[in-house]
Coordinates of C-alpha atoms in Angstrom, one line a residue:
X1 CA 14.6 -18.8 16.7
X2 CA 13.6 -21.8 14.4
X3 CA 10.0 -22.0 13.9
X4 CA 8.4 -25.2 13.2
X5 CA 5.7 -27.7 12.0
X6 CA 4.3 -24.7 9.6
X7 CA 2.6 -24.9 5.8
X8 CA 5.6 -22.6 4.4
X9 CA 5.1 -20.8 1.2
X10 CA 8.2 -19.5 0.4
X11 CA 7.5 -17.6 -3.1
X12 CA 10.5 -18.7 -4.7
X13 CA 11.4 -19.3 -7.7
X14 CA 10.0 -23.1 -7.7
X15 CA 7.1 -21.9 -5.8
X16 CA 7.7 -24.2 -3.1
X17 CA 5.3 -25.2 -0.2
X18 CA 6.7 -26.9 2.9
X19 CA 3.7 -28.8 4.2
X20 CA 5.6 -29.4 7.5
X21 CA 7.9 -26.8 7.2
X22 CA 10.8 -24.5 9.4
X23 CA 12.3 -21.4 9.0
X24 CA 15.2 -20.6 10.9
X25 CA 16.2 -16.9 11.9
X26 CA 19.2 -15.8 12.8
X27 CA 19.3 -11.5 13.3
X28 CA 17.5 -10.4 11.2
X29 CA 17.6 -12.8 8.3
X30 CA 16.1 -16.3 6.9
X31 CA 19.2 -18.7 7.7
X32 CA 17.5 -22.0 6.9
X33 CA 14.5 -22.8 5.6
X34 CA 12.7 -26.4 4.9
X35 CA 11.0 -29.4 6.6
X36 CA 10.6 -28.9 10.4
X37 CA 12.4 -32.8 10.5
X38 CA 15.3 -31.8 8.7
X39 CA 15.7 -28.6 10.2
X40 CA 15.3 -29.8 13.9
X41 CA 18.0 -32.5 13.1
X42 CA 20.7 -30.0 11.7
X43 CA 19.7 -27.0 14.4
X44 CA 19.1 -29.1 17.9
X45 CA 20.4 -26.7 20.1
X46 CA 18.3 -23.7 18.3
X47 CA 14.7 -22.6 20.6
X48 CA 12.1 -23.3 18.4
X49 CA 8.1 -22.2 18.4
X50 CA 5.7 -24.4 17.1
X51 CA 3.5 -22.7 14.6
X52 CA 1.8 -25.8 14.0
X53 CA -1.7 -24.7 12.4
X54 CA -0.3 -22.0 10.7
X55 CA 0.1 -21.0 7.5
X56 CA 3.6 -19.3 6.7
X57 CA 3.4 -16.8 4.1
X58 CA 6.3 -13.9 3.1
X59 CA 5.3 -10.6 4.6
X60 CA 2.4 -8.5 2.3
X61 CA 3.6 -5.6 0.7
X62 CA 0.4 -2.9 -0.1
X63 CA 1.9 -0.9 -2.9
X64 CA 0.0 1.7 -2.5
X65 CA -1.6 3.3 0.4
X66 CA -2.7 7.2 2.5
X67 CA -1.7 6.8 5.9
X68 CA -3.0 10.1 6.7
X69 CA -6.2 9.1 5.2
X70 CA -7.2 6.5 7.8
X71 CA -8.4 9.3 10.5
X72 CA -11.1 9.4 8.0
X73 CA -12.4 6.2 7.8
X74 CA -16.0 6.1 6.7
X75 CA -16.3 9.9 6.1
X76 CA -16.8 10.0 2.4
X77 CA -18.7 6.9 1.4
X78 CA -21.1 6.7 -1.4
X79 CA -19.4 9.6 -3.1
X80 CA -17.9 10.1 -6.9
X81 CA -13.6 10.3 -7.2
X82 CA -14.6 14.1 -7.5
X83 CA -17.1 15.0 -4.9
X84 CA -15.3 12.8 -2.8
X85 CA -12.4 14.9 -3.0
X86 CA -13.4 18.2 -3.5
X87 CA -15.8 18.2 -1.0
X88 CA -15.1 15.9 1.5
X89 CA -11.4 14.4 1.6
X90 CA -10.0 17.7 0.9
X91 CA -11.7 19.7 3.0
X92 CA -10.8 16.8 6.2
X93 CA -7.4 16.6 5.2
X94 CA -7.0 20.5 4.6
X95 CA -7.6 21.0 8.4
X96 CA -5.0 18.5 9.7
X97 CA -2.2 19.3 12.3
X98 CA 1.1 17.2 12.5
X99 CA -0.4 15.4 15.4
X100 CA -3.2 14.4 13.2
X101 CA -0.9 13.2 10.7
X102 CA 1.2 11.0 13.4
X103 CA -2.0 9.3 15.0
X104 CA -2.9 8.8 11.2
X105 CA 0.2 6.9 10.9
X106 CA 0.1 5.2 13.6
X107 CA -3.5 3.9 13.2
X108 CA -2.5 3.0 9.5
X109 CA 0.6 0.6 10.7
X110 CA -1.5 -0.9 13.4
X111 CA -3.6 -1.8 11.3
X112 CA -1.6 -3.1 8.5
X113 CA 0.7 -4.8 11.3
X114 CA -2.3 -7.1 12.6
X115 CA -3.4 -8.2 8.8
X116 CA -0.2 -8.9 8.0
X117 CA 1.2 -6.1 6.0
X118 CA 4.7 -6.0 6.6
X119 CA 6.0 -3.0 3.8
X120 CA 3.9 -0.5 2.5
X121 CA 4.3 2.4 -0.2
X122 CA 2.5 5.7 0.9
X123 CA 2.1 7.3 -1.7
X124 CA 1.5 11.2 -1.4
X125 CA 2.1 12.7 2.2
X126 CA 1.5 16.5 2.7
X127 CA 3.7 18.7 4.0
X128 CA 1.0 20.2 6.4
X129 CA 0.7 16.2 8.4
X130 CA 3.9 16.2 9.0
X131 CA 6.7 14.3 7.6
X132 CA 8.8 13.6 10.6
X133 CA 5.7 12.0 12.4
X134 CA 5.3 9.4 9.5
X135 CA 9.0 8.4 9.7
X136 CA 8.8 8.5 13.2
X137 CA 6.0 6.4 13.5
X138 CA 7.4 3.6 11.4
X139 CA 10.8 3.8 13.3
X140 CA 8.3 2.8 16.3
X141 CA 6.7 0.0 15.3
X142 CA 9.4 -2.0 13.6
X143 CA 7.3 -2.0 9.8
X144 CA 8.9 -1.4 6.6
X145 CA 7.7 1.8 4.8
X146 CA 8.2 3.5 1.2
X147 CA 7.7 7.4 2.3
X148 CA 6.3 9.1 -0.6
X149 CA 6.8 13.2 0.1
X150 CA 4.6 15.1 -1.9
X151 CA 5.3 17.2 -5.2
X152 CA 2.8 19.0 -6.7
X153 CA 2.4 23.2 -7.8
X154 CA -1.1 23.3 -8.8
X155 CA -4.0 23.0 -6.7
X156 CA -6.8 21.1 -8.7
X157 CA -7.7 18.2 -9.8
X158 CA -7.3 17.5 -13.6
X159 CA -9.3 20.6 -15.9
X160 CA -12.0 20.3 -14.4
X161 CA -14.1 23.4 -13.4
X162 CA -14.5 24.1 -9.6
X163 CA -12.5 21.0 -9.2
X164 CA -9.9 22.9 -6.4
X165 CA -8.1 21.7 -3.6
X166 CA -8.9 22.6 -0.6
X167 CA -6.1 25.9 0.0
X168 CA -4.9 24.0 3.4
X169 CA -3.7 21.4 1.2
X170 CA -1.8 23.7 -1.6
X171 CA 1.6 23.5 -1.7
X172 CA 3.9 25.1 -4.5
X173 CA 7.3 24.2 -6.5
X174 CA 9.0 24.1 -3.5
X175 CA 7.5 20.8 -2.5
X176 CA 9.9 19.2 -4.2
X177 CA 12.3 20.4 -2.6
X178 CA 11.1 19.5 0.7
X179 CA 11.1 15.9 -1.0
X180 CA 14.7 15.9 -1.1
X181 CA 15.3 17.3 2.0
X182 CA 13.6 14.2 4.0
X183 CA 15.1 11.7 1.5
X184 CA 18.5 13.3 3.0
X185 CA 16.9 13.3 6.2
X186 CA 15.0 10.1 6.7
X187 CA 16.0 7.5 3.8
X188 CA 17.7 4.2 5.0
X189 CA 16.4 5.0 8.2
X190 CA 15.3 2.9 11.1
X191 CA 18.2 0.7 10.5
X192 CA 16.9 0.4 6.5
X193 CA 13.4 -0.1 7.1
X194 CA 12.6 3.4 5.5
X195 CA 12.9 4.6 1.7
X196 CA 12.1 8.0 0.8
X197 CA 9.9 8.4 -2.7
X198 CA 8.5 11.1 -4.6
X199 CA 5.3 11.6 -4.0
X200 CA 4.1 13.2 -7.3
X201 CA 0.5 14.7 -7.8
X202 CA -1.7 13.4 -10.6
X203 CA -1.2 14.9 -13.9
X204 CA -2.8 18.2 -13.6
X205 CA -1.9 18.5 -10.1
X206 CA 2.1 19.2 -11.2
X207 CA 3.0 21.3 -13.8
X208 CA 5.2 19.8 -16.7
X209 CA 8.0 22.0 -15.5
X210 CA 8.0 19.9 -12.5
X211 CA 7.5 16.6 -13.4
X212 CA 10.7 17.0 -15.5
X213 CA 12.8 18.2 -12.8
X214 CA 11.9 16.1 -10.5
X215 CA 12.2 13.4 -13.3
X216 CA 15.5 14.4 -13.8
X217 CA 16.5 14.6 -9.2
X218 CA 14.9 10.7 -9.5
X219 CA 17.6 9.7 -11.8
X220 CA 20.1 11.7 -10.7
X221 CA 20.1 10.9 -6.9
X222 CA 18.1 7.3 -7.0
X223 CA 14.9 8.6 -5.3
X224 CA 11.9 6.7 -6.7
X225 CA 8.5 8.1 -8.1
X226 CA 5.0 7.2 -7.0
X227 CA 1.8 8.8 -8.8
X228 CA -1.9 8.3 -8.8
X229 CA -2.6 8.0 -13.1
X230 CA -5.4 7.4 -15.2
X231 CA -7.8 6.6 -11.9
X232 CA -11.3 8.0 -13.9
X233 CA -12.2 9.4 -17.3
X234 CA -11.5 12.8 -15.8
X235 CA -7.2 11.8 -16.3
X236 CA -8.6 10.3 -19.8
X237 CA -9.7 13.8 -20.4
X238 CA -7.1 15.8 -19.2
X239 CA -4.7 13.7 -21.2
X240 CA -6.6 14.0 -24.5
X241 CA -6.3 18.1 -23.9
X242 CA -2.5 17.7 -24.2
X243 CA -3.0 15.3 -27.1
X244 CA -1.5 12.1 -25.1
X245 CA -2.6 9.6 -24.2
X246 CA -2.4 9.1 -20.4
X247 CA 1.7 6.8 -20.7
X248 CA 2.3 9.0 -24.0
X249 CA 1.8 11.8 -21.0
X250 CA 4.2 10.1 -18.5
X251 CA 6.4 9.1 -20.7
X252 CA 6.9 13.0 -22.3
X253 CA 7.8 14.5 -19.0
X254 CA 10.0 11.8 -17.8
X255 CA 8.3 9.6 -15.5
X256 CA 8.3 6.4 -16.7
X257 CA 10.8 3.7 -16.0
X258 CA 11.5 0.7 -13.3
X259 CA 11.9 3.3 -10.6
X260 CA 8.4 4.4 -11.0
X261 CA 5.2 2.8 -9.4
X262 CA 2.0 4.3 -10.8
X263 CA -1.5 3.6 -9.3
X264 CA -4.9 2.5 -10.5
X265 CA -4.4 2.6 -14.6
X266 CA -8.0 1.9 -15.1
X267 CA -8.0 3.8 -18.3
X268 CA -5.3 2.6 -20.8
X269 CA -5.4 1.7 -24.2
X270 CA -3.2 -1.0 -26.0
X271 CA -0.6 1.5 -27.0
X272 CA -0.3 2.4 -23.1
X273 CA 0.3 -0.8 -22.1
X274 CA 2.7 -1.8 -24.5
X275 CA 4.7 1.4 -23.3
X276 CA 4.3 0.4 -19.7
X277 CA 5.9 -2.9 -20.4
X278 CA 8.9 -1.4 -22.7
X279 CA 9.9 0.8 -19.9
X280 CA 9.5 -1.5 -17.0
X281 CA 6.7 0.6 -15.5
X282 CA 5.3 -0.6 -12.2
X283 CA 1.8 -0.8 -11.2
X284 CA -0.3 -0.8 -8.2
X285 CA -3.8 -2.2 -8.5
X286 CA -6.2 -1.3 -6.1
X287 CA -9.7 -3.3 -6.8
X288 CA -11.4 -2.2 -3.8
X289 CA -10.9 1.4 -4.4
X290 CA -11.5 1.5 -8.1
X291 CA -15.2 -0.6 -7.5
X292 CA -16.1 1.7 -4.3
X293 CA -15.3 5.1 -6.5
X294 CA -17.0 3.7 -9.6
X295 CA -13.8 4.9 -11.5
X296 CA -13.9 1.1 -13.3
X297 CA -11.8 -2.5 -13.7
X298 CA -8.2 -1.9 -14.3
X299 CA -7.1 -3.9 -17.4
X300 CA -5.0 -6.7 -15.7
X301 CA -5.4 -9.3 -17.5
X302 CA -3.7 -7.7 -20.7
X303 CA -1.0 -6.0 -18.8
X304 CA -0.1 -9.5 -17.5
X305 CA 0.1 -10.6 -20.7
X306 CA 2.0 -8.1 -21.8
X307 CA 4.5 -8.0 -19.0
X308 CA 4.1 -5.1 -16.5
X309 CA 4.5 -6.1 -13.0
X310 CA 2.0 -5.4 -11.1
X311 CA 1.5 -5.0 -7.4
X312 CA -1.5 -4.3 -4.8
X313 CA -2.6 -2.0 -2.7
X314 CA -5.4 -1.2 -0.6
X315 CA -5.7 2.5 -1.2
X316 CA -6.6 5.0 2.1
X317 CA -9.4 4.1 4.1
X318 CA -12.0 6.1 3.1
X319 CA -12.0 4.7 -0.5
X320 CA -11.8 1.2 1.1
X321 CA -12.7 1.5 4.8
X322 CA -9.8 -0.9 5.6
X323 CA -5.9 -1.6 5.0
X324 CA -6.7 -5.5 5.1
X325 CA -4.8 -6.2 2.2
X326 CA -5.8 -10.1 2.6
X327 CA -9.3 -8.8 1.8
X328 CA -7.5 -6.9 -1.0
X329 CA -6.3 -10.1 -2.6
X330 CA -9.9 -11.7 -2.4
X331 CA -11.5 -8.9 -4.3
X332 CA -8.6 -9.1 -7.3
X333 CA -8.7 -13.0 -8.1
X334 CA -12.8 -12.6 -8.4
X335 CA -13.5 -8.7 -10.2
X336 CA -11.4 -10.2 -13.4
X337 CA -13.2 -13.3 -13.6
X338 CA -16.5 -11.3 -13.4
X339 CA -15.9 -8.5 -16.1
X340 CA -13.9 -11.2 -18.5
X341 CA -16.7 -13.8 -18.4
X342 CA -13.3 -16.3 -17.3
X343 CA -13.2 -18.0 -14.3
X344 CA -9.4 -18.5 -14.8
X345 CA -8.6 -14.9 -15.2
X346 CA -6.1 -14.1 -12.2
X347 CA -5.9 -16.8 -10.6
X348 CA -4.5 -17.1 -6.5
X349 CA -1.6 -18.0 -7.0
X350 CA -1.0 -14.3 -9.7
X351 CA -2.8 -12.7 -6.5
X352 CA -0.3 -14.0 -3.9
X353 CA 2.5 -13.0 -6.1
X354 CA 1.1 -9.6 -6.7
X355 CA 1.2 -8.9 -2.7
X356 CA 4.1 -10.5 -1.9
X357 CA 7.3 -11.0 -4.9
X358 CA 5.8 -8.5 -7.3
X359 CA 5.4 -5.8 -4.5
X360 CA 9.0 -6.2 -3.9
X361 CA 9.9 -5.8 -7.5
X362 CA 7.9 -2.7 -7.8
X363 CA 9.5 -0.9 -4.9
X364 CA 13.2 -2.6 -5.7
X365 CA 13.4 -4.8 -3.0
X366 CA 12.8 -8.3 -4.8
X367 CA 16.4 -9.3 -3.1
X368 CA 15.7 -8.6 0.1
X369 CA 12.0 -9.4 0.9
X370 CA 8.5 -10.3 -1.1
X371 CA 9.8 -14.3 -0.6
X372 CA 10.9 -16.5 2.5
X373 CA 14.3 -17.7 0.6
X374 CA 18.1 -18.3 2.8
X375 CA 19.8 -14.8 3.2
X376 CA 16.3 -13.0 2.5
X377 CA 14.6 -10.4 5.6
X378 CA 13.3 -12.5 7.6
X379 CA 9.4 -10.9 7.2
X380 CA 6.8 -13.4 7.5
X381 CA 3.1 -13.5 8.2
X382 CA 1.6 -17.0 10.1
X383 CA -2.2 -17.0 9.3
X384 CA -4.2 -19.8 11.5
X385 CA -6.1 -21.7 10.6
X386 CA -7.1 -23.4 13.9
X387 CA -10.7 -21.8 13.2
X388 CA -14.1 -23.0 11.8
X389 CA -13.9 -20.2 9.0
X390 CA -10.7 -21.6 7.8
X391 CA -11.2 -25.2 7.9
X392 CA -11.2 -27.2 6.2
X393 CA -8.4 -26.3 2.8
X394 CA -6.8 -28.6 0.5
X395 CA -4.6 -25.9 -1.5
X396 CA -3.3 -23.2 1.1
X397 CA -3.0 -20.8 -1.6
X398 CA -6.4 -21.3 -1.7
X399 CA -6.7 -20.6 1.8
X400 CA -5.1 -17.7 2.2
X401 CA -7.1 -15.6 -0.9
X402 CA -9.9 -16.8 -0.7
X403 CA -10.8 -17.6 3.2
X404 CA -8.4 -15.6 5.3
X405 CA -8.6 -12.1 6.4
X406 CA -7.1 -9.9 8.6
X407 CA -8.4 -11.0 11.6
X408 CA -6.9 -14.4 10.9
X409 CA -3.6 -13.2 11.7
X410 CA -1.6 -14.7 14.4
X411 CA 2.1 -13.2 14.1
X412 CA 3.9 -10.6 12.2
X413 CA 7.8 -10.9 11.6
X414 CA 9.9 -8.0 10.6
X415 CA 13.6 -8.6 10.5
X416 CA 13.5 -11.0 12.4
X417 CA 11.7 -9.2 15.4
X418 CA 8.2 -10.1 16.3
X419 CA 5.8 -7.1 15.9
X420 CA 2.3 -9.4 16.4
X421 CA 2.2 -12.2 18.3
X422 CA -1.0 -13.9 19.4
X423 CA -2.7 -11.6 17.1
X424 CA -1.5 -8.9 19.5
X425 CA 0.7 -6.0 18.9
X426 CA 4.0 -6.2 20.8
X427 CA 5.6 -2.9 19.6
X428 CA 2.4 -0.4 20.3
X429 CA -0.2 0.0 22.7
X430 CA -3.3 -1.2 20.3
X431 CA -5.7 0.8 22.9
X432 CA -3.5 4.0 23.3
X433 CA -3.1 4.4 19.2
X434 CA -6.9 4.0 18.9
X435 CA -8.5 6.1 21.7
X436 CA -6.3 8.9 20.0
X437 CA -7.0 8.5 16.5
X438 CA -10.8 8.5 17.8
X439 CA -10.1 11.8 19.5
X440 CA -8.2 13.4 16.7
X441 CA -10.4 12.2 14.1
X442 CA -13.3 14.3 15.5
X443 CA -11.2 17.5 16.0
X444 CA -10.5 17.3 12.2
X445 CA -13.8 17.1 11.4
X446 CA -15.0 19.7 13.8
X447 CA -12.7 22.0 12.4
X448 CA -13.3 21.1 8.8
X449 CA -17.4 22.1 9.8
X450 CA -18.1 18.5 8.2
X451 CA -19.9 17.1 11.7
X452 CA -23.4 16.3 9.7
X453 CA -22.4 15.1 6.6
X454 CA -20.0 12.8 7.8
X455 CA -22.5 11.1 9.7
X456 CA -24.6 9.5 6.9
X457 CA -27.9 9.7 5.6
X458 CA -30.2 8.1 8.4
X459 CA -30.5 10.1 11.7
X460 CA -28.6 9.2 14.8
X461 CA -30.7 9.4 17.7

């Protein structure tokens, strides 16, 4: 199919932008890409589709993200990191089945599908929702996913006092190896669309013990490592009890490296980031999360000057209350100009890159998607801007930060095959996965005995 008359940004190395621009696909794969004229004259016989109005933009990658969590959408607002989990999250998540956990993931990928998120990393999935369901479920739709399998043998959060997980959640040593055993199972699965990641618990949440030998599997076997770090002041404090500092920590037991994508980082001094850069560490920044949670601004400015890629990610949906990672993008070109006092700081163009090339580079596929370049995945998002919200724009960077969300999606290319077309899915049934994830999402909380406080604070009548 050659696809024309489209404002291309292609995210390659010159940053190109094809202001009447085609993209050829062949398979699954970008086999020409430039002006529709040129393309039309060497490719007559190809069909084409006009995407005139459209703006053409790789496929986003959310580097971090809870499927399960998204059966919980608006259950825990207004809450610290701690009560939220302890007494809310926990609690939900402690009473779900392996249905629950496959409507989860389903309900997350729809979602991410029809705002244009193309890849995603999940980043800690319990054994108790069901692993097979998650892989399953993004066999089914045709989306890319990073599958992080849970490791943890301690069931609390940081030192904290009275800060336990819920016992439905608990899970021993012997998570890890479960870890392995769907990397053997699942990874390169779905004809490649699936990777298989560690899942790793925060630092208090995995004994050292762990962390190394896990470490040690990652290197051995090529299985990268996800983990939540340095979120509040509570990881600040944990880490000062082992006299670290919170990449001192990391780096101690084995966890840092280019392999490894940690998450948030909000709490970092200069000596962590200058680790973080030595080592290649990834991050994912999640703006949204971090401001809803009150768990403060991660320090992006100085880790892009210092190096460190850095990806985004919309966290789970009760931390955000949506996996719009256009939305996402917004939020992190405008929080750093805010806190710095710099209306330069992070500009689009760094946020674009963060959800599209850098993604890629953090979860090591920068040669095969996160731009639209010849020989590349064909994965591409079309965002229209045949609407009075989106008109008019002079720079479609611009555009696509700072005006477009998800609903302004119009099509969703993965590998070639159309998963959203006419803002439609085309590989679920958009009603069947919500009515559901409705149905299931009030089980859970039945059984978790959370019916009233989920509810809010003003009565429903």
């Amino acid at each position: 199919m050659l696809y024309t008359n489209a404002t291309i940004i292609t995210v390659n190395a010159n940053r190109d932008i094809y202001l009447d621009g085609a993209i050829l696909v062949t398979g699954t794969t970008i086999a020409a890409i430039g002006r529709t004229a040129d393309l039309l004259s060497a490719h007559p016989s190809e069909p084409t589709t006009s995407l005139a109005g459209r703006i053409l933009i790789p496929g986003l990658i959310s580097t971090h993200m809870h499927t399960a969590q998204t059966l919980l959408r608006g259950a825990a607002d207004d809450l610290s990191l701690i009560s939220w989990l302890c007494s809310r999250i926990w609690v939900l998540q402690g009473h779900f089945t392996p249905e629950d956990g496959y409507a989860a993931a389903r309900l997350s990928i729809a979602e991410m599908l029809l705002s244009g998120t193309t890849c995603f990393l999940e980043s800690m999935f319990a054994d108790r929702y069901g692993f097979d369901g998650l892989a399953r479920a993004v066999e089914e739709s045709g989306v890319r996913g990073c599958l992080g399998k849970i490791v943890m043998d301690k069931g609390k959060y940081a030192s904290g006092e009275g800060w336990e997980m819920h016992e439905g959640l608990v899970e021993n040593e012997k998570s890890l190896d479960g870890a392995v055993e769907m990397w053997e199972k699942w990874n390169g699965g779905a004809e490649g669309r699936i990777k298989v990641w560690f899942g790793a618990r925060t630092p208090g949440g995995v004994s050292e013990e762990l962390y190394r030998k896990m470490s040690s599997i990652s290197k051995e076997k090529g299985i990268p490592i996800t983990m939540h770090c340095a979120e509040v002041s509570a990881d600040r404090d944990f880490f000062a009890s082992q006299s670290h500092t919170p990449m001192s920590y990391c780096d101690s037991v084995g966890l840092l490296g280019p392999s490894t994508v940690l998450v948030h980082m909000v709490h970092l001094d200069d000596s962590d980031i200058a680790t973080l850069a030595k080592t290649n560490t990834h991050i994912a920044h999640c703006p949204t999360s971090n401001a809803k949670l009150a768990s403060g601004i991660c320090r992006v400015p100085d880790l892009q000057k210092a190096g460190v890629n850095i990806g985004l990610g919309t966290d789970g949906a009760p931390c955000n209350n949506t996996c719009d990672l256009l939305q996402e993008m917004k939020l992190a070109a405008i929080i750093h100009k805010a806190v710095n006092f710099n209306p330069t700081s992070v500009p689009a163009e760094d946020v674009l890159e963060m959800a599209t090339i850098n993604g890629a580079k953090a979860l090591g596929l920068q040669d095969s998607i996160g731009s639209l370049e010849v020989g590349k995945k064909a994965d591409f998002v079309a965002i229209d801007t045949r609407r009075v919200r989106m008109q008019p724009w002079f720079s479609p960077v611009s555009a696509v930060v700072y005006a477009a969300t998800g609903a302004d999606v119009d099509m969703v290319v993965v590998d070639g095959k159309v998963l959203v077309e006419n803002g439609k899915l085309t590989t679920m049934d958009e009603n069947e996965v919500m009515e559901e994830a409705k149905r299931r999402s009030k089980e859970v909380v039945e059984r978790s005995g959370l019916t009233q406080a989920v509810q809010g604070k003003w009565p429903l009548l």
